[in-house]
mmCIF file of C-alpha atoms and ligand atoms in Angstrom:
data_model
loop_
_atom_site.group_PDB
_atom_site.id
_atom_site.type_symbol
_atom_site.label_atom_id
_atom_site.label_comp_id
_atom_site.label_asym_id
_atom_site.label_seq_id
_atom_site.Cartn_x
_atom_site.Cartn_y
_atom_site.Cartn_z
ATOM 1 C CA MET I 1 139.028 110.670 66.182
ATOM 2 C CA LYS I 2 136.938 111.415 69.245
ATOM 3 C CA LYS I 3 135.644 108.442 71.194
ATOM 4 C CA THR I 4 131.897 107.885 71.211
ATOM 5 C CA ILE I 5 129.870 108.377 74.343
ATOM 6 C CA LEU I 6 126.261 107.293 74.663
ATOM 7 C CA THR I 7 123.905 107.807 77.518
ATOM 8 C CA GLY I 8 120.180 108.008 77.973
ATOM 9 C CA ILE I 9 117.535 109.450 80.190
ATOM 10 C CA ARG I 10 113.925 108.382 80.633
ATOM 11 C CA PRO I 11 111.427 111.164 79.984
ATOM 12 C CA THR I 12 109.182 110.598 82.973
ATOM 13 C CA GLY I 13 109.508 113.933 84.774
ATOM 14 C CA ASN I 14 111.424 117.185 84.982
ATOM 15 C CA LEU I 15 115.064 117.238 85.996
ATOM 16 C CA HIS I 16 115.834 117.904 89.647
ATOM 17 C CA ILE I 17 118.967 118.923 91.487
ATOM 18 C CA GLY I 18 119.899 115.265 91.874
ATOM 19 C CA HIS I 19 119.919 114.785 88.102
ATOM 20 C CA TYR I 20 121.877 117.980 87.689
ATOM 21 C CA PHE I 21 124.676 117.212 90.153
ATOM 22 C CA GLY I 22 124.508 113.447 89.719
ATOM 23 C CA ALA I 23 124.555 113.374 85.917
ATOM 24 C CA CYS I 24 124.141 116.555 83.848
ATOM 25 C CA GLN I 25 127.161 118.302 85.295
ATOM 26 C CA ASN I 26 129.290 115.372 84.258
ATOM 27 C CA TRP I 27 127.762 115.265 80.774
ATOM 28 C CA ILE I 28 128.361 118.982 80.323
ATOM 29 C CA ARG I 29 132.035 118.436 81.075
ATOM 30 C CA LEU I 30 132.263 115.454 78.739
ATOM 31 C CA GLN I 31 130.529 117.105 75.791
ATOM 32 C CA ASN I 32 133.716 118.991 74.908
ATOM 33 C CA ASP I 33 135.905 115.961 74.440
ATOM 34 C CA TYR I 34 133.730 113.236 72.986
ATOM 35 C CA ASP I 35 131.336 112.456 70.192
ATOM 36 C CA PHE I 36 128.342 112.498 72.487
ATOM 37 C CA TYR I 37 124.961 110.848 71.796
ATOM 38 C CA LEU I 38 122.308 111.730 74.357
ATOM 39 C CA GLU I 39 119.167 109.667 74.028
ATOM 40 C CA ILE I 40 115.738 110.640 75.290
ATOM 41 C CA ALA I 41 114.664 107.092 76.090
ATOM 42 C CA ASP I 42 110.948 107.300 75.381
ATOM 43 C CA VAL I 43 110.668 103.628 74.409
ATOM 44 C CA GLN I 44 112.319 102.616 77.658
ATOM 45 C CA ALA I 45 110.043 105.005 79.582
ATOM 46 C CA LEU I 46 107.048 103.267 78.008
ATOM 47 C CA THR I 47 108.137 99.883 79.385
ATOM 48 C CA ASP I 48 106.626 100.871 82.707
ATOM 49 C CA ASN I 49 104.424 103.736 81.535
ATOM 50 C CA PHE I 50 102.780 102.038 78.573
ATOM 51 C CA ASN I 51 99.385 102.947 79.981
ATOM 52 C CA ASN I 52 100.302 106.600 80.267
ATOM 53 C CA PRO I 53 101.590 107.778 76.892
ATOM 54 C CA GLU I 54 100.644 111.421 77.546
ATOM 55 C CA LYS I 55 103.067 111.510 80.449
ATOM 56 C CA VAL I 56 105.962 110.274 78.319
ATOM 57 C CA ARG I 57 105.085 112.556 75.406
ATOM 58 C CA LYS I 58 104.887 115.643 77.578
ATOM 59 C CA ASN I 59 108.118 114.875 79.353
ATOM 60 C CA VAL I 60 110.148 114.392 76.190
ATOM 61 C CA ASN I 61 109.788 118.093 75.585
ATOM 62 C CA GLU I 62 110.196 119.009 79.226
ATOM 63 C CA ILE I 63 113.383 117.050 79.668
ATOM 64 C CA VAL I 64 114.916 118.340 76.451
ATOM 65 C CA MET I 65 114.329 121.907 77.620
ATOM 66 C CA ASP I 66 115.747 121.066 81.063
ATOM 67 C CA LEU I 67 118.860 119.536 79.500
ATOM 68 C CA LEU I 68 119.450 122.479 77.193
ATOM 69 C CA ALA I 69 118.845 124.900 80.056
ATOM 70 C CA SER I 70 121.385 123.017 82.190
ATOM 71 C CA GLY I 71 124.076 123.604 79.617
ATOM 72 C CA ILE I 72 123.930 120.660 77.232
ATOM 73 C CA ASP I 73 125.214 122.249 74.042
ATOM 74 C CA PRO I 74 123.286 121.115 70.955
ATOM 75 C CA GLU I 75 126.295 122.027 68.825
ATOM 76 C CA LYS I 76 128.311 119.388 70.641
ATOM 77 C CA VAL I 77 125.774 116.744 71.611
ATOM 78 C CA HIS I 78 123.533 114.685 69.345
ATOM 79 C CA LEU I 79 120.300 114.964 71.285
ATOM 80 C CA PHE I 80 117.813 112.454 69.894
ATOM 81 C CA ILE I 81 114.606 110.568 70.580
ATOM 82 C CA GLN I 82 114.898 106.800 70.931
ATOM 83 C CA SER I 83 111.656 105.919 69.137
ATOM 84 C CA ARG I 84 112.794 107.809 66.047
ATOM 85 C CA ILE I 85 115.623 105.325 65.545
ATOM 86 C CA PRO I 86 113.900 102.068 64.512
ATOM 87 C CA GLU I 87 117.309 100.384 64.171
ATOM 88 C CA ILE I 88 117.402 100.288 67.984
ATOM 89 C CA ALA I 89 114.185 98.267 67.990
ATOM 90 C CA GLU I 90 115.611 95.922 65.338
ATOM 91 C CA LEU I 91 118.796 95.347 67.327
ATOM 92 C CA THR I 92 116.696 94.630 70.388
ATOM 93 C CA VAL I 93 115.001 91.767 68.574
ATOM 94 C CA PHE I 94 118.299 90.256 67.426
ATOM 95 C CA TYR I 95 119.874 90.571 70.871
ATOM 96 C CA SER I 96 116.883 89.038 72.589
ATOM 97 C CA ASN I 97 118.094 85.624 71.411
ATOM 98 C CA LEU I 98 121.388 86.122 73.192
ATOM 99 C CA VAL I 99 120.113 86.536 76.709
ATOM 100 C CA THR I 100 118.202 84.126 78.901
ATOM 101 C CA VAL I 101 115.100 85.008 80.863
ATOM 102 C CA SER I 102 116.736 83.869 84.083
ATOM 103 C CA ARG I 103 119.750 86.092 83.471
ATOM 104 C CA LEU I 104 117.414 89.090 83.107
ATOM 105 C CA GLN I 105 115.572 88.113 86.271
ATOM 106 C CA ARG I 106 118.905 88.020 88.099
ATOM 107 C CA ASN I 107 120.013 91.437 86.836
ATOM 108 C CA PRO I 108 120.323 93.375 90.136
ATOM 109 C CA THR I 109 118.770 96.583 88.786
ATOM 110 C CA VAL I 110 115.814 94.762 87.246
ATOM 111 C CA LYS I 111 115.505 92.582 90.318
ATOM 112 C CA SER I 112 115.188 95.545 92.667
ATOM 113 C CA GLU I 113 112.759 97.281 90.300
ATOM 114 C CA ILE I 114 110.604 94.157 90.258
ATOM 115 C CA ALA I 115 110.754 94.010 94.060
ATOM 116 C CA GLN I 116 109.625 97.660 94.220
ATOM 117 C CA LYS I 117 106.727 96.957 91.889
ATOM 118 C CA LYS I 118 105.644 94.012 94.009
ATOM 119 C CA GLU I 119 105.748 96.203 97.078
ATOM 120 C CA LEU I 120 103.719 98.908 95.360
ATOM 121 C CA PHE I 121 101.131 96.686 93.729
ATOM 122 C CA GLY I 122 101.282 93.805 96.137
ATOM 123 C CA ASN I 123 101.210 91.126 93.477
ATOM 124 C CA ASP I 124 103.405 88.124 92.826
ATOM 125 C CA GLY I 125 105.043 89.521 89.727
ATOM 126 C CA GLU I 126 102.193 88.577 87.375
ATOM 127 C CA SER I 127 102.191 92.111 86.052
ATOM 128 C CA ILE I 128 105.849 92.107 85.038
ATOM 129 C CA THR I 129 105.702 92.399 81.272
ATOM 130 C CA TYR I 130 107.977 90.900 78.682
ATOM 131 C CA GLY I 131 108.917 94.440 77.629
ATOM 132 C CA PHE I 132 109.868 95.505 81.119
ATOM 133 C CA LEU I 133 111.926 92.406 81.814
ATOM 134 C CA GLY I 134 113.680 92.945 78.508
ATOM 135 C CA TYR I 135 114.553 96.606 78.844
ATOM 136 C CA PRO I 136 118.227 95.850 79.523
ATOM 137 C CA VAL I 137 118.315 94.223 76.067
ATOM 138 C CA SER I 138 116.877 97.352 74.540
ATOM 139 C CA GLN I 139 119.388 99.428 76.494
ATOM 140 C CA ALA I 140 122.182 97.286 75.030
ATOM 141 C CA ALA I 141 120.766 98.179 71.622
ATOM 142 C CA ASP I 142 120.776 101.883 72.572
ATOM 143 C CA ILE I 143 124.456 101.720 73.310
ATOM 144 C CA THR I 144 125.681 99.491 70.506
ATOM 145 C CA ALA I 145 123.610 101.186 67.787
ATOM 146 C CA PHE I 146 126.153 103.989 67.994
ATOM 147 C CA ASP I 147 129.228 101.916 68.837
ATOM 148 C CA GLY I 148 129.140 103.573 72.252
ATOM 149 C CA GLU I 149 132.503 103.039 73.884
ATOM 150 C CA LEU I 150 131.898 104.930 77.092
ATOM 151 C CA VAL I 151 128.645 105.194 78.992
ATOM 152 C CA PRO I 152 128.466 107.925 81.650
ATOM 153 C CA VAL I 153 125.961 106.723 84.231
ATOM 154 C CA GLY I 154 125.351 106.443 87.951
ATOM 155 C CA GLU I 155 126.452 103.272 89.698
ATOM 156 C CA ASP I 156 122.905 101.944 89.803
ATOM 157 C CA GLN I 157 123.187 101.434 86.040
ATOM 158 C CA ASN I 158 126.266 99.218 86.255
ATOM 159 C CA PRO I 159 124.319 95.932 85.994
ATOM 160 C CA LEU I 160 122.693 97.208 82.801
ATOM 161 C CA ILE I 161 126.032 98.033 81.220
ATOM 162 C CA GLU I 162 127.399 94.666 82.340
ATOM 163 C CA GLN I 163 124.403 93.021 80.682
ATOM 164 C CA CYS I 164 125.217 94.934 77.505
ATOM 165 C CA ARG I 165 128.823 93.751 77.628
ATOM 166 C CA GLU I 166 127.671 90.145 77.938
ATOM 167 C CA ILE I 167 125.398 90.527 74.939
ATOM 168 C CA VAL I 168 128.239 92.060 72.932
ATOM 169 C CA ARG I 169 130.596 89.204 73.820
ATOM 170 C CA LYS I 170 127.989 86.612 72.964
ATOM 171 C CA PHE I 171 127.184 88.325 69.673
ATOM 172 C CA ASN I 172 130.846 88.565 68.685
ATOM 173 C CA SER I 173 131.548 84.968 69.636
ATOM 174 C CA ILE I 174 128.697 83.628 67.504
ATOM 175 C CA TYR I 175 128.626 86.023 64.561
ATOM 176 C CA GLY I 176 132.205 87.299 64.494
ATOM 177 C CA GLU I 177 133.856 90.425 65.873
ATOM 178 C CA THR I 178 131.292 93.152 65.128
ATOM 179 C CA LEU I 179 130.305 95.084 68.248
ATOM 180 C CA LYS I 180 132.318 97.114 70.758
ATOM 181 C CA GLU I 181 132.186 96.360 74.465
ATOM 182 C CA PRO I 182 131.242 99.571 76.270
ATOM 183 C CA GLU I 183 132.702 100.776 79.528
ATOM 184 C CA CYS I 184 131.033 102.751 82.302
ATOM 185 C CA LEU I 185 132.186 106.204 83.132
ATOM 186 C CA PHE I 186 130.867 106.778 86.630
ATOM 187 C CA THR I 187 129.839 110.197 87.833
ATOM 188 C CA GLU I 188 131.899 111.444 90.781
ATOM 189 C CA ASN I 189 128.952 112.897 92.644
ATOM 190 C CA LYS I 190 127.074 109.667 93.029
ATOM 191 C CA ARG I 191 123.553 109.977 94.302
ATOM 192 C CA ILE I 192 122.277 113.228 95.755
ATOM 193 C CA LYS I 193 120.111 112.782 98.844
ATOM 194 C CA GLY I 194 116.670 114.345 99.153
ATOM 195 C CA LEU I 195 115.885 117.325 101.385
ATOM 196 C CA ASP I 196 114.537 114.873 103.954
ATOM 197 C CA GLY I 197 117.794 112.920 104.033
ATOM 198 C CA ASN I 198 116.383 110.047 102.003
ATOM 199 C CA GLU I 199 118.988 108.355 99.804
ATOM 200 C CA LYS I 200 116.642 108.708 96.874
ATOM 201 C CA MET I 201 115.224 111.896 95.473
ATOM 202 C CA GLY I 202 111.959 111.987 93.605
ATOM 203 C CA LYS I 203 108.584 113.456 92.959
ATOM 204 C CA SER I 204 106.670 110.805 94.860
ATOM 205 C CA LEU I 205 108.865 111.402 97.915
ATOM 206 C CA GLY I 206 108.330 115.178 97.719
ATOM 207 C CA ASN I 207 111.964 115.768 98.658
ATOM 208 C CA ALA I 208 113.415 117.136 95.422
ATOM 209 C CA ILE I 209 114.108 120.614 94.104
ATOM 210 C CA TYR I 210 113.370 120.823 90.392
ATOM 211 C CA LEU I 211 115.246 123.083 87.999
ATOM 212 C CA VAL I 212 111.883 124.627 87.096
ATOM 213 C CA ASP I 213 110.711 125.233 90.685
ATOM 214 C CA ASP I 214 109.724 128.850 91.330
ATOM 215 C CA GLU I 215 111.074 130.842 94.263
ATOM 216 C CA GLU I 216 108.038 130.265 96.432
ATOM 217 C CA THR I 217 108.263 126.505 95.990
ATOM 218 C CA ILE I 218 111.973 126.510 96.737
ATOM 219 C CA ASN I 219 111.337 128.594 99.809
ATOM 220 C CA LYS I 220 108.782 126.122 101.115
ATOM 221 C CA LYS I 221 110.885 123.060 100.346
ATOM 222 C CA ILE I 222 114.078 124.350 101.927
ATOM 223 C CA MET I 223 112.246 125.651 104.991
ATOM 224 C CA SER I 224 111.050 122.110 105.645
ATOM 225 C CA ALA I 225 114.434 120.448 105.041
ATOM 226 C CA VAL I 226 115.741 118.109 107.737
ATOM 227 C CA THR I 227 118.332 119.513 110.161
ATOM 228 C CA ASP I 228 120.146 117.998 113.148
ATOM 229 C CA PRO I 229 117.265 116.618 115.269
ATOM 230 C CA ASN I 230 119.295 117.159 118.447
ATOM 231 C CA LYS I 231 119.400 120.888 117.944
ATOM 232 C CA ILE I 232 116.445 122.376 119.793
ATOM 233 C CA LYS I 233 117.305 126.015 120.396
ATOM 234 C CA LYS I 234 118.756 128.498 117.947
ATOM 235 C CA ASP I 235 122.123 128.641 119.702
ATOM 236 C CA ASP I 236 122.535 124.946 120.478
ATOM 237 C CA PRO I 237 125.710 123.577 118.912
ATOM 238 C CA ALA I 238 124.868 121.010 116.232
ATOM 239 C CA ASN I 239 126.324 118.485 113.852
ATOM 240 C CA PRO I 240 126.328 119.772 110.246
ATOM 241 C CA ASP I 241 127.149 116.296 108.943
ATOM 242 C CA VAL I 242 123.594 115.119 109.654
ATOM 243 C CA CYS I 243 121.983 118.324 108.369
ATOM 244 C CA MET I 244 120.489 118.422 104.874
ATOM 245 C CA VAL I 245 120.693 122.203 104.780
ATOM 246 C CA TYR I 246 124.471 122.013 105.138
ATOM 247 C CA TYR I 247 124.549 119.152 102.617
ATOM 248 C CA TYR I 248 122.829 121.383 100.056
ATOM 249 C CA HIS I 249 125.009 124.375 100.929
ATOM 250 C CA LYS I 250 127.920 122.193 99.857
ATOM 251 C CA LEU I 251 126.289 121.745 96.453
ATOM 252 C CA VAL I 252 125.467 125.362 95.648
ATOM 253 C CA ASN I 253 127.561 127.536 97.992
ATOM 254 C CA ASP I 254 131.268 128.357 97.778
ATOM 255 C CA LYS I 255 133.871 126.567 99.870
ATOM 256 C CA PRO I 256 134.853 129.373 102.301
ATOM 257 C CA SER I 257 131.174 130.024 103.094
ATOM 258 C CA CYS I 258 130.601 126.316 103.703
ATOM 259 C CA GLU I 259 133.582 126.153 106.048
ATOM 260 C CA ASN I 260 132.216 129.125 107.908
ATOM 261 C CA ILE I 261 128.727 127.590 108.119
ATOM 262 C CA CYS I 262 130.196 124.356 109.405
ATOM 263 C CA ALA I 263 132.272 126.096 112.099
ATOM 264 C CA GLU I 264 129.408 128.358 113.228
ATOM 265 C CA CYS I 265 126.971 125.456 113.364
ATOM 266 C CA LYS I 266 129.308 123.379 115.502
ATOM 267 C CA LYS I 267 129.817 126.310 117.873
ATOM 268 C CA GLY I 268 126.132 127.068 118.196
ATOM 269 C CA ALA I 269 126.622 130.441 116.539
ATOM 270 C CA ARG I 270 124.169 129.844 113.700
ATOM 271 C CA GLY I 271 120.417 129.380 113.751
ATOM 272 C CA CYS I 272 118.750 126.960 111.337
ATOM 273 C CA VAL I 273 116.307 129.545 110.019
ATOM 274 C CA GLN I 274 119.079 131.936 109.034
ATOM 275 C CA CYS I 275 121.018 129.066 107.530
ATOM 276 C CA LYS I 276 117.993 128.007 105.473
ATOM 277 C CA ARG I 277 117.427 131.575 104.275
ATOM 278 C CA GLU I 278 121.008 131.721 103.066
ATOM 279 C CA LEU I 279 120.573 128.430 101.279
ATOM 280 C CA ILE I 280 117.388 129.652 99.594
ATOM 281 C CA ALA I 281 119.273 132.714 98.293
ATOM 282 C CA LYS I 282 122.154 130.557 97.015
ATOM 283 C CA MET I 283 119.808 128.048 95.415
ATOM 284 C CA ASN I 284 117.948 130.806 93.590
ATOM 285 C CA GLU I 285 121.240 132.299 92.472
ATOM 286 C CA PHE I 286 122.348 128.918 91.180
ATOM 287 C CA LEU I 287 119.090 128.282 89.322
ATOM 288 C CA ALA I 288 118.720 131.780 87.837
ATOM 289 C CA PRO I 289 120.883 131.309 84.717
ATOM 290 C CA ILE I 290 119.366 127.848 84.125
ATOM 291 C CA LYS I 291 115.843 129.284 84.262
ATOM 292 C CA GLU I 292 116.895 132.179 82.065
ATOM 293 C CA ARG I 293 118.182 129.813 79.384
ATOM 294 C CA ARG I 294 115.104 127.646 79.720
ATOM 295 C CA LYS I 295 112.844 130.604 79.073
ATOM 296 C CA GLN I 296 114.522 131.156 75.719
ATOM 297 C CA TYR I 297 113.682 127.605 74.693
ATOM 298 C CA GLU I 298 110.154 127.796 76.098
ATOM 299 C CA ASN I 299 109.577 130.868 73.966
ATOM 300 C CA ASN I 300 110.978 129.179 70.895
ATOM 301 C CA PRO I 301 109.522 125.685 70.499
ATOM 302 C CA GLU I 302 110.621 125.701 66.845
ATOM 303 C CA LEU I 303 114.241 125.868 67.970
ATOM 304 C CA VAL I 304 113.780 122.899 70.313
ATOM 305 C CA LYS I 305 112.237 120.956 67.460
ATOM 306 C CA GLN I 306 115.117 121.817 65.153
ATOM 307 C CA ILE I 307 117.684 120.699 67.724
ATOM 308 C CA LEU I 308 115.940 117.346 68.078
ATOM 309 C CA GLU I 309 115.627 116.964 64.307
ATOM 310 C CA LYS I 310 119.324 117.592 63.834
ATOM 311 C CA GLY I 311 120.383 115.241 66.649
ATOM 312 C CA THR I 312 117.998 112.538 65.497
ATOM 313 C CA HIS I 313 119.272 112.847 61.922
ATOM 314 C CA ASP I 314 122.901 112.375 63.088
ATOM 315 C CA ALA I 315 121.903 109.433 65.259
ATOM 316 C CA LYS I 316 119.922 107.801 62.477
ATOM 317 C CA LEU I 317 122.882 107.906 60.055
ATOM 318 C CA ARG I 318 125.139 106.281 62.610
ATOM 319 C CA ALA I 319 122.580 103.596 63.499
ATOM 320 C CA GLU I 320 121.947 102.789 59.826
ATOM 321 C CA GLU I 321 125.630 102.033 59.343
ATOM 322 C CA GLN I 322 125.660 99.849 62.409
ATOM 323 C CA ILE I 323 122.569 97.829 61.489
ATOM 324 C CA LYS I 324 124.123 97.019 58.117
ATOM 325 C CA LYS I 325 127.157 95.519 59.842
ATOM 326 C CA VAL I 326 124.963 93.599 62.261
ATOM 327 C CA LYS I 327 122.692 92.178 59.575
ATOM 328 C CA HIS I 328 125.703 91.179 57.538
ATOM 329 C CA ALA I 329 127.145 89.350 60.535
ATOM 330 C CA ILE I 330 123.840 87.510 61.152
ATOM 331 C CA LYS I 331 123.559 86.738 57.437
ATOM 332 C CA ILE I 332 120.279 88.539 56.998
ATOM 333 C CA ASP I 333 121.647 91.234 54.707
ATOM 334 C CA TYR I 334 119.420 90.277 51.779
HETATM 335 N N1 LIG T 401 118.221 103.257 82.135
HETATM 336 C C1 LIG T 401 118.724 104.608 82.199
HETATM 337 C C2 LIG T 401 118.126 105.272 83.430
HETATM 338 O O1 LIG T 401 117.063 104.884 83.888
HETATM 339 C C3 LIG T 401 118.388 105.429 80.982
HETATM 340 C C4 LIG T 401 118.986 104.903 79.710
HETATM 341 C C5 LIG T 401 118.299 104.512 78.606
HETATM 342 C C6 LIG T 401 120.366 104.714 79.430
HETATM 343 N N2 LIG T 401 119.145 104.087 77.638
HETATM 344 C C7 LIG T 401 120.416 104.208 78.087
HETATM 345 C C8 LIG T 401 121.551 104.922 80.131
HETATM 346 C C9 LIG T 401 121.638 103.885 77.492
HETATM 347 C C10 LIG T 401 122.758 104.611 79.527
HETATM 348 C C11 LIG T 401 122.792 104.089 78.216
HETATM 349 O O2 LIG T 401 118.707 106.202 83.940
#
């Protein structure tokens, strides 16, 4: 029997190149060999967007189309919406007894998210909700509802998976061996830097290329990408290792071309404008089949709906089985 994989994504915006190379590409490889549950984590997205439900609603559809366009195969992956599986919410309640508030506050991912919020809103943490603090518990429910054995995520998610493992161990030690401890399956391409060289890529930073960006937008973004600041004139030799244009060439261009770009750049035989133009062409080439596939889904919303219905149905059956076992273990199987 195939092992079960579970991962999730928050529907808070369209997918960008960072998502594609940092996550999707890995998922697309894995979908052939595993029983793969891919959750659109709308409930988790609401933990810090509870006052903006339209945003989450709109992006559920957007992200599903982006995923399908990227190459997620609905014949192989159970693509489902978190809120449609109430068993996840039930598990969250049961697990919430097994984790202390201070442990959640010490979770490194949560801790840094809280720090970011404080920086943004300049408060002393008063606005940190119970739901937000508890989202790792709900994420543990996401994983264990399907007996997820492997969780393909970026390294930033490690503390959340570790938290899940602790909850599983605690559950099993109190109620008897019931749940499986999941393991992380890290993506090779860790985090993709933004066009400005920032370690993080995102909408608010304006440094991301989205899978849905049109050619004009891509043109503008790549033309303003950060290059070696020490290169002043077109034929100055430069250091490609500090250049974001070269960094992106390595993502979408072939190896021999990249080697050539690197050598020419170091010699001063390559201007940045030409190099950017070549990157724009390669980026458009790379995105063309993705956009083509996306168009088919955009023109057929019924199909997207059907895919989600099917995936959600599969997920629901699996979660129903699991909740029975859990309730039996807790002796609430009346
Ligand atoms: N927290 C993850 C993120 O922000 C998304 C997610 C939700 C997830 N549920 C999950 C990841 C379950 C792995 C397993 O990227």
